[in-house]
Coordinates of C-alpha atoms and ligand atoms in Angstrom, one line a residue:
X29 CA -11.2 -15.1 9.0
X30 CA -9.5 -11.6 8.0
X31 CA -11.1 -11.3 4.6
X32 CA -14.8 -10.3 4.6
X33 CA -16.2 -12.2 1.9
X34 CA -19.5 -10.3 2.0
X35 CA -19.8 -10.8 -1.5
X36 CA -20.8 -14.4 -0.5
X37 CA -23.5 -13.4 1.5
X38 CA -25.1 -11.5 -1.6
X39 CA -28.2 -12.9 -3.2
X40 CA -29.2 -13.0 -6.7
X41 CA -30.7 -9.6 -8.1
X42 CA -31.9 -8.4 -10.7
X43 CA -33.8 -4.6 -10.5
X44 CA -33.8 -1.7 -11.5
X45 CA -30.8 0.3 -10.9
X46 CA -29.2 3.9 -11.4
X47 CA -28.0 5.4 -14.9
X48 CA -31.1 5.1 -17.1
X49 CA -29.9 5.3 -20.8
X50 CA -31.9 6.9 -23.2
X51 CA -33.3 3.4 -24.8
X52 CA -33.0 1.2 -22.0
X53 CA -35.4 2.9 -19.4
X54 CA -35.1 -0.1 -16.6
X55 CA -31.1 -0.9 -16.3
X56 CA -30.8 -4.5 -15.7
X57 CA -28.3 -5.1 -13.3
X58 CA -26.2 -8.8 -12.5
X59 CA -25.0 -8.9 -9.1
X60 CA -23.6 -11.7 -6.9
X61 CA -24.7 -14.7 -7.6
X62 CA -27.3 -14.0 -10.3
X63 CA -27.2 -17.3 -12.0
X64 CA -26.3 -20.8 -11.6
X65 CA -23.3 -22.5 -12.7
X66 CA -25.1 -24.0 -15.2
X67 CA -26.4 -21.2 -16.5
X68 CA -22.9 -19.6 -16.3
X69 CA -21.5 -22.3 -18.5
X70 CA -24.1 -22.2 -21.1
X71 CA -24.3 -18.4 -21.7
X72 CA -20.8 -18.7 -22.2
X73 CA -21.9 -21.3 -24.8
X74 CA -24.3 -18.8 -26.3
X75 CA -21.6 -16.1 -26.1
X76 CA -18.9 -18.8 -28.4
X77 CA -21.7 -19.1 -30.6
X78 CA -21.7 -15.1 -31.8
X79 CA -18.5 -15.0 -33.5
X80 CA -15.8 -17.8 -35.1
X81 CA -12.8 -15.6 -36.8
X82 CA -10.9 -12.8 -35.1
X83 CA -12.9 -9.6 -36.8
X84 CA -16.2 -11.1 -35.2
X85 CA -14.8 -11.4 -32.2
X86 CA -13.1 -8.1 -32.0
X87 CA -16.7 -6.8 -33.1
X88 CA -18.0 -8.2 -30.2
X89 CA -15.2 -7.4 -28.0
X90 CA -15.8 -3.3 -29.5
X91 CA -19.1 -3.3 -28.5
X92 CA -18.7 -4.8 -25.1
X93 CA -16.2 -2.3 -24.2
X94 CA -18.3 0.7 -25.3
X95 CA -21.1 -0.7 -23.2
X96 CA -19.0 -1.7 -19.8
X97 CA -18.4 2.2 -20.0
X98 CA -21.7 3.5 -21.0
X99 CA -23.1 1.4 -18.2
X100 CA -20.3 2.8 -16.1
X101 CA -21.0 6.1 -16.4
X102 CA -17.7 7.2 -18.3
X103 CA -19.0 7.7 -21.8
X104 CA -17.8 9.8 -22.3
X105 CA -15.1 9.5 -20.4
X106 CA -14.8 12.7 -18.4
X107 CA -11.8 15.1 -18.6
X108 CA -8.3 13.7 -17.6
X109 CA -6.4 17.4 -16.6
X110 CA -2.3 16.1 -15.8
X111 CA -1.9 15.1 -13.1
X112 CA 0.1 16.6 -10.0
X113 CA 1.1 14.0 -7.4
X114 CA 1.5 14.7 -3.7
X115 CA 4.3 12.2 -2.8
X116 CA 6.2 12.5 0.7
X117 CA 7.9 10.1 3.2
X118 CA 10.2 7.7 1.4
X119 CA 11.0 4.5 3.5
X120 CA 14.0 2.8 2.0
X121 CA 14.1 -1.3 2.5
X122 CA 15.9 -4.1 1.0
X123 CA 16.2 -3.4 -2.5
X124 CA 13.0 -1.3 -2.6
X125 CA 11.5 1.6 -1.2
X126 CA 8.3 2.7 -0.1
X127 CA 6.4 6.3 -0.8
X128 CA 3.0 7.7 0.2
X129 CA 1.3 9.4 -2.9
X130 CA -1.6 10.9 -3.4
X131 CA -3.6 12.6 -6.7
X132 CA -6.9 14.4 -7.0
X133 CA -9.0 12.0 -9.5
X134 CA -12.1 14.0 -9.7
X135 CA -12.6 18.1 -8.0
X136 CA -12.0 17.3 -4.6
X137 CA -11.0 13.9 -4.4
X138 CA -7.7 12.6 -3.4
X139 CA -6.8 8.8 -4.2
X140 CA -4.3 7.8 -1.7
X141 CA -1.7 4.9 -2.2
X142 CA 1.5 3.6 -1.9
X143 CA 4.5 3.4 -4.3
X144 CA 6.9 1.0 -4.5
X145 CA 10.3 0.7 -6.4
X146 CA 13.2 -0.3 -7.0
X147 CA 16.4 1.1 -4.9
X148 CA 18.5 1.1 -7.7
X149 CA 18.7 2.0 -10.9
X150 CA 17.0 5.0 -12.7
X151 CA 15.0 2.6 -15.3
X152 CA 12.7 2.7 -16.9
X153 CA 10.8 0.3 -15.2
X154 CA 7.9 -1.7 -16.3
X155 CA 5.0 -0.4 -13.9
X156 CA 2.5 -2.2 -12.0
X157 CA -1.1 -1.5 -10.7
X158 CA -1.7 -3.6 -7.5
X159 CA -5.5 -3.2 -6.3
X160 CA -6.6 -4.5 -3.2
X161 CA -10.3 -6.7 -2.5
X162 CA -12.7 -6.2 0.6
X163 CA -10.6 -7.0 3.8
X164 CA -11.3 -4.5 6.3
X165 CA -10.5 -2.9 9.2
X166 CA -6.8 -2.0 10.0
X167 CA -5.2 -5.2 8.6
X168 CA -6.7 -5.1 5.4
X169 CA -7.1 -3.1 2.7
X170 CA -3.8 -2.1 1.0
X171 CA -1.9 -2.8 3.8
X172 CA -3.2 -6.6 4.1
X173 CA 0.4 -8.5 4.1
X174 CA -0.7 -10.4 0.6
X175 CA -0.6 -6.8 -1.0
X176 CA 2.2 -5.5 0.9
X177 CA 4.6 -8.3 0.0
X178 CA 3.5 -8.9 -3.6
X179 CA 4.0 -4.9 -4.5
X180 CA 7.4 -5.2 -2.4
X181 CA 8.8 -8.6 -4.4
X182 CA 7.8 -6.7 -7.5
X183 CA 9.5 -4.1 -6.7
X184 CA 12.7 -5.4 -5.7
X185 CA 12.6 -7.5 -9.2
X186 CA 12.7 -4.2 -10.5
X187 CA 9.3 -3.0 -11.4
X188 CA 7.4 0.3 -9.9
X189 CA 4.5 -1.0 -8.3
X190 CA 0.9 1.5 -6.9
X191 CA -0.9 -0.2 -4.2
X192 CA -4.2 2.1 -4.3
X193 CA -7.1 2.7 -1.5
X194 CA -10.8 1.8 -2.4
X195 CA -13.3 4.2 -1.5
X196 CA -13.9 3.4 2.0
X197 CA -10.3 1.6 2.5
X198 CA -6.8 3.1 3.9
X199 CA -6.9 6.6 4.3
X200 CA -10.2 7.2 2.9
X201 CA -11.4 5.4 5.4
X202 CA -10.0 7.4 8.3
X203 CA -11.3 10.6 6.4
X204 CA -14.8 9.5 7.0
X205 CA -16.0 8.0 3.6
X206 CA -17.9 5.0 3.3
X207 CA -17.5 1.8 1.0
X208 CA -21.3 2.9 -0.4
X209 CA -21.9 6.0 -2.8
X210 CA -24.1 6.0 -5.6
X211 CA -21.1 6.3 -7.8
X212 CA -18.9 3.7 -6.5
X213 CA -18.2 2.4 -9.8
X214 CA -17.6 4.6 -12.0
X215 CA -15.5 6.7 -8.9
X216 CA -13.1 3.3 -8.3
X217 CA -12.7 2.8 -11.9
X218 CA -12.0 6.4 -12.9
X219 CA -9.3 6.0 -9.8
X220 CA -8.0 3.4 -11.7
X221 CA -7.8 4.9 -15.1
X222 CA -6.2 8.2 -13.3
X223 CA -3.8 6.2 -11.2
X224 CA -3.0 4.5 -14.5
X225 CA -2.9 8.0 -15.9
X226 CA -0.2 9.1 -13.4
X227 CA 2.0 5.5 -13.6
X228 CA 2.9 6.3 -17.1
X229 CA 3.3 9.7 -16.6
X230 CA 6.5 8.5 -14.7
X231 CA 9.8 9.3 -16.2
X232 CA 11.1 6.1 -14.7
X233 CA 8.3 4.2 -16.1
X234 CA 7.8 2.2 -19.9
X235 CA 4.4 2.8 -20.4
X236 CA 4.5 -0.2 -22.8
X237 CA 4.7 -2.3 -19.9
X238 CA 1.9 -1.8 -17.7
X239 CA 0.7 -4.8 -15.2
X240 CA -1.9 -5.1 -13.0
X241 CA -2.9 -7.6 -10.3
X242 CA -5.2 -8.2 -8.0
X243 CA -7.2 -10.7 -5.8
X244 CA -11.2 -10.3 -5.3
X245 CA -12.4 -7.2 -5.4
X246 CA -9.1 -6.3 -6.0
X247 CA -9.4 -8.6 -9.4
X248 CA -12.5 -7.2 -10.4
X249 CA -10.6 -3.6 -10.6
X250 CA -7.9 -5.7 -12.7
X251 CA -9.9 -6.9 -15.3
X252 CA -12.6 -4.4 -15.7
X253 CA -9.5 -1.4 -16.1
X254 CA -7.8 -4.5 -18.5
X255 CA -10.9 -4.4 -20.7
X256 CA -11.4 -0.4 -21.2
X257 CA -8.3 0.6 -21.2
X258 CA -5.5 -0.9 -23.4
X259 CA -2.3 1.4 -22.0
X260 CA -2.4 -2.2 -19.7
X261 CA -0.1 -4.9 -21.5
X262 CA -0.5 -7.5 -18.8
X263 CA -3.5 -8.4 -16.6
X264 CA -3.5 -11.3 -13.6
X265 CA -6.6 -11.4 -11.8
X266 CA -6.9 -13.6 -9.1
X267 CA -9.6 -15.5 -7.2
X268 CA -12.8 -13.4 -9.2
X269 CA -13.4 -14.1 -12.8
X270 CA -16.7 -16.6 -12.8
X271 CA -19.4 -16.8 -15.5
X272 CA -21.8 -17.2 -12.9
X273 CA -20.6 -14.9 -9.8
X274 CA -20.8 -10.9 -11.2
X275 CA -19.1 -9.2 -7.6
X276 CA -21.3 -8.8 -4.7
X277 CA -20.4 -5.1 -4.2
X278 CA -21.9 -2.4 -5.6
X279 CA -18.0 -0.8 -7.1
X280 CA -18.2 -4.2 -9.0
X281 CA -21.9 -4.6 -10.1
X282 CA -23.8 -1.7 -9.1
X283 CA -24.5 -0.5 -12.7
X284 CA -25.6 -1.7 -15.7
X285 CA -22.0 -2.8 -17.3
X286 CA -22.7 -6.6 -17.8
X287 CA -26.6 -5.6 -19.7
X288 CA -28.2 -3.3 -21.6
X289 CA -30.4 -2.8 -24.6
X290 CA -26.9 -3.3 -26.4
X291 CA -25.3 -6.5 -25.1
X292 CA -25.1 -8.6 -23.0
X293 CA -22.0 -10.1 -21.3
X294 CA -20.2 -12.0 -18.4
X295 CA -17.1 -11.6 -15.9
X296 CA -15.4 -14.3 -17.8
X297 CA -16.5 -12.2 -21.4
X298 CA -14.8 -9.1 -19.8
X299 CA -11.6 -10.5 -18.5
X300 CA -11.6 -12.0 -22.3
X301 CA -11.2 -8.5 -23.5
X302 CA -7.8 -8.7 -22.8
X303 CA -6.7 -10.6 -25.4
X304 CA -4.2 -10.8 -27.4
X305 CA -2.2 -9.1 -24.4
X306 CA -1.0 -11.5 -21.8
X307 CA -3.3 -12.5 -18.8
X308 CA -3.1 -15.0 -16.6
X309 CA -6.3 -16.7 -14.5
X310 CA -5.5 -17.6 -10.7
X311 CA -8.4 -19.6 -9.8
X312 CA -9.5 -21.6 -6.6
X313 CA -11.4 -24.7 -5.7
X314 CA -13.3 -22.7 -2.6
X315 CA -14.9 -20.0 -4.6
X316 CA -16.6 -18.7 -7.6
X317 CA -13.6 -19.7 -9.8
X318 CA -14.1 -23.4 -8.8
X319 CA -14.7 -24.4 -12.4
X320 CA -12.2 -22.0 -14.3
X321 CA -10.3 -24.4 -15.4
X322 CA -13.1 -26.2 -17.0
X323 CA -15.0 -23.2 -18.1
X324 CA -13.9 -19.8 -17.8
X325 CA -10.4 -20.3 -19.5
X326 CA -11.4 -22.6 -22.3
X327 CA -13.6 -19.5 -23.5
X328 CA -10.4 -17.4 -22.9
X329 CA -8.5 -19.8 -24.7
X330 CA -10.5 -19.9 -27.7
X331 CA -10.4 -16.2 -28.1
X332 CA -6.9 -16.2 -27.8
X333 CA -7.0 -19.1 -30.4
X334 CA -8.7 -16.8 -32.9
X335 CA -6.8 -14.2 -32.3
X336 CA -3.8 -16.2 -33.1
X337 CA -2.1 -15.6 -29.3
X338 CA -3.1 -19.1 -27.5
X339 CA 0.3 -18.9 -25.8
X340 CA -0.4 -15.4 -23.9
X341 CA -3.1 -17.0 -22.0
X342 CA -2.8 -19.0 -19.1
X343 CA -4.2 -20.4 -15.5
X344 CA -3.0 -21.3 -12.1
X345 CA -6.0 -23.5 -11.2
X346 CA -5.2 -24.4 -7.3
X347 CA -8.2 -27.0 -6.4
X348 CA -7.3 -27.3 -3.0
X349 CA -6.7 -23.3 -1.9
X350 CA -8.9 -20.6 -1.2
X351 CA -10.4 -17.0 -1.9
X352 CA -6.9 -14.9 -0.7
X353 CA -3.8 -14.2 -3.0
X354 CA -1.8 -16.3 -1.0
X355 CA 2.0 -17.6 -1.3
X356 CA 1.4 -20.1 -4.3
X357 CA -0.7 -17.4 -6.2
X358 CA 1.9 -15.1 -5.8
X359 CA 4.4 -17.1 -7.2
X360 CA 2.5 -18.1 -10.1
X361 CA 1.9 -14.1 -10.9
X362 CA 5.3 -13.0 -10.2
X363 CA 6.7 -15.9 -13.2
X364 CA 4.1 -14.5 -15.3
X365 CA 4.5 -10.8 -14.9
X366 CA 8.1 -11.3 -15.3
X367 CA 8.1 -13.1 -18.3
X368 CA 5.7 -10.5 -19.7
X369 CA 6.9 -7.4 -18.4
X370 CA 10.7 -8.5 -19.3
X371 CA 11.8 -8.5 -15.7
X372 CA 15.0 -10.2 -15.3
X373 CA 14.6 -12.4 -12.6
X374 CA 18.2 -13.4 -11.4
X375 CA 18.9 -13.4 -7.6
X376 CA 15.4 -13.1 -7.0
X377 CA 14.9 -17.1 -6.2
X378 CA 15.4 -18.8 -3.4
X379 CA 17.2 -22.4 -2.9
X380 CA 14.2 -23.7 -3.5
X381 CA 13.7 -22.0 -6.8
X382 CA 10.5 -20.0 -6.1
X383 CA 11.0 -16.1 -5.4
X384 CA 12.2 -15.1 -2.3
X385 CA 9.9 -13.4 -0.3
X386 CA 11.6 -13.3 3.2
X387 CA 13.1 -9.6 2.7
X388 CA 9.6 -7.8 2.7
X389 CA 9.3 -5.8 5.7
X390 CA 5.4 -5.6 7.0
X391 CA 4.7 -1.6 7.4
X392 CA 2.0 -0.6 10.2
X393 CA -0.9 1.4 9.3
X394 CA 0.5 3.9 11.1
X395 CA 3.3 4.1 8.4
X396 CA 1.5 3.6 4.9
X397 CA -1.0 6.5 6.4
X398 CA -0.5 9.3 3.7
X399 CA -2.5 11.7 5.3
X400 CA -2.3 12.5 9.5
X401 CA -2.0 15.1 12.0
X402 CA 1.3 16.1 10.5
X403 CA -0.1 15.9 6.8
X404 CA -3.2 16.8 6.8
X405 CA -5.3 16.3 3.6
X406 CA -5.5 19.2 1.5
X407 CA -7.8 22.1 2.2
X408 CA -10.4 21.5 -1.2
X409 CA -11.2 17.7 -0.2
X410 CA -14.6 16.6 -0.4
X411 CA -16.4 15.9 2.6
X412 CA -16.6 12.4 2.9
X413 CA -19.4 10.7 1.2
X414 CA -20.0 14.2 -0.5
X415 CA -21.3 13.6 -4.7
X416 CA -18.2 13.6 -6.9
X417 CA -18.3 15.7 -10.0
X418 CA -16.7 14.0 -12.9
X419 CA -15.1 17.0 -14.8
X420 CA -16.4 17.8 -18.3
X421 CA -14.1 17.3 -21.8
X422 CA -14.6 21.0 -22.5
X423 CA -13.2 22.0 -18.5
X424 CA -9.9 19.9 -19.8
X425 CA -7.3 22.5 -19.8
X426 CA -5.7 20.5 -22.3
Ligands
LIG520 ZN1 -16.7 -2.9 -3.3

């Protein structure tokens, strides 16, 4: 099987891990599988229990947030200089082309990715985050076909779409670094917010229409960027939001974001923290979102409910389909995103009414490389695996 679940494999832990605040002296971490269903279910109980009216709940939802990026390790949130993009080798397809890009997140590093839009038109165009899970090797990553053809349809709908690498993943990969640093989260999710940064920097973006999808790991970036940062007006994360499964990796769980002295919180809590934008749940019947439509989205819903937005929450539950964002997943986001991002979706169906899909052309990793022998990375990149510096407010040139 392509995808490395080895977030499956990961027992339940709870120990002591990295970040000590000043008033919680042994971080609690909640990785992989720390609790049962059961116990899922009912914290989510004891979570519903905290708050009936919408100022309670945005009380709760306040704190949360604060906590997710204390625990993470960006609070503050370290300086955000502008950005200046290294984009070359534009592949033109059917109704959509394809770029290499690549920005310097923190000193030294360079997030690599791909960019996809439209042929035509100047826009603006809603913009799109796609983050990828845990496939490896050369098939996987953000060139795996699910990710490939989802940023591609997107595109071609009219929308300008980032496929971006892990740490570890893609190019970074081939550079030398490793899916293991001890800042792995707050690294991938400062990529995030800086990749974010950069999309609405985009003349030919609306930065009031911001998506972002993902499947597995790849949903955990989705919702955890969805809770901190609200520039995102749309969220669909796919195949990973469980009350009892917290991410197996360390870039999903490795610090103290669900506990602290200060709350105390779920994956179905956090993707919650969306409301009263627009998100969609893709669940499964062969993973961790087995029961989402019996317990995850009711406590979505009932946000939503107080919040007064019931209708901007919805889920694909697929019983009989498995941990991948595969063809009926895809469709299910691209009818959501469309609605919410106001993409017009004429002569983008098929006969059959569900979006053509048959135009994407599959790249080779040779092609989505953005770095190689004839672009090599720049001269200041970190050695791989090297301690990232996250740069100070008061280093901001701004
Ligand atoms: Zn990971």
């Amino acid at each position: 099987m392509l995808q490395i679940c080895s977030v499956l494999l990961i027992l339940a832990v709870t120990c002591a891990g990295p970040a000590a605040s000043d008033d919680d002296p042994a971080p609690r971490l909640r990785q992989g599988s720390h609790q049962s269903e059961e116990a899922g279910r009912k914290q989510l109980e004891e979570y519903a229990s905290t708050f009936d009216s919408a100022p309670q709940w945005q009380k709760r939802a306040a704190n949360i947030r604060q906590q997710i990026l204390r625990g993470a390790g960006l609070d503050p949130m370290p300086a955000r200089p502008p950005i200046v993009p290294i984009i070359h080798d534009r592949r033109i397809y059917d109704g959509y082309s394809v770029e290499s890009i690549a920005i310097e997140t923190v000193p030294g590093f360079y997030l690599t990715g791909s960019i996809y839009r439209p042929t035509e038109g100047d826009g603006p165009f809603p913009g799109v985050l796609s983050p990828h899970g845990h496939s490896r090797g050369e098939a996987g990553g953000r060139k795996r076909d699910q990710n490939q053809i989802r940023s591609a349809v997107l595109a071609r709908m009219g929308a300008v779409v980032i496929g971006y690498d892990m740490v570890g993943f893609g190019d970074s990969l081939l550079a030398g670094w490793k899916h293991e640093h001890p800042k792995l989260l707050p690294l991938q999710t400062f990529n995030s917010i800086r990749m974010l940064d950069y999309l609405v920097s985009r003349e030919d973006v609306d930065a009031e229409r911001i998506g972002i999808t993902g499947s597995s790991g790849g949903g955990t970036q989705s919702f955890l960027l969805t809770a901190i940062d609200d520039r995102i007006t749309v969220s669909v994360p796919v195949v990973m939001v469980s009350a009892h499964f917290f991410g197996g990796c360390d870039c999903e769980s490795g610090h103290p974001i669900h506990v602290s002295a200060h709350h105390d919180t779920n994956n179905a809590e956090i993707a919650a923290l969306a409301a009263p934008r627009p998100m969609m749940l893709i669940s499964c019947g062969d993973d961790w979102t087995q029961n989402t439509d019996q317990v995850e989205f009711p406590y979505a819903q009932r946000v939503y409910r107080l919040l007064g937005v019931e209708e901007k929450v919805e889920n694909l539950h697929l019983a009989g389909e498995k941990h991948d964002y595969g063809s009926s997943k895809r469709q299910g986001a691209y009818t959501f995103l469309a609605k919410h991002l106001g993409i017009d979706t004429d002569g983008h169906l098929g006969t059959d009414g569900s979006f053509d899909e048959s135009f994407v052309t599959q790249e080779t990793w040779q092609r989505m490389r953005v770095f190689d022998e004839k672009r090599p990375w720049p001269s200041d990149a970190l050695a791989p695996n090297s301690d990232v510096v996250f740069p100070t407010k008061q280093s901001d040139s701004n």
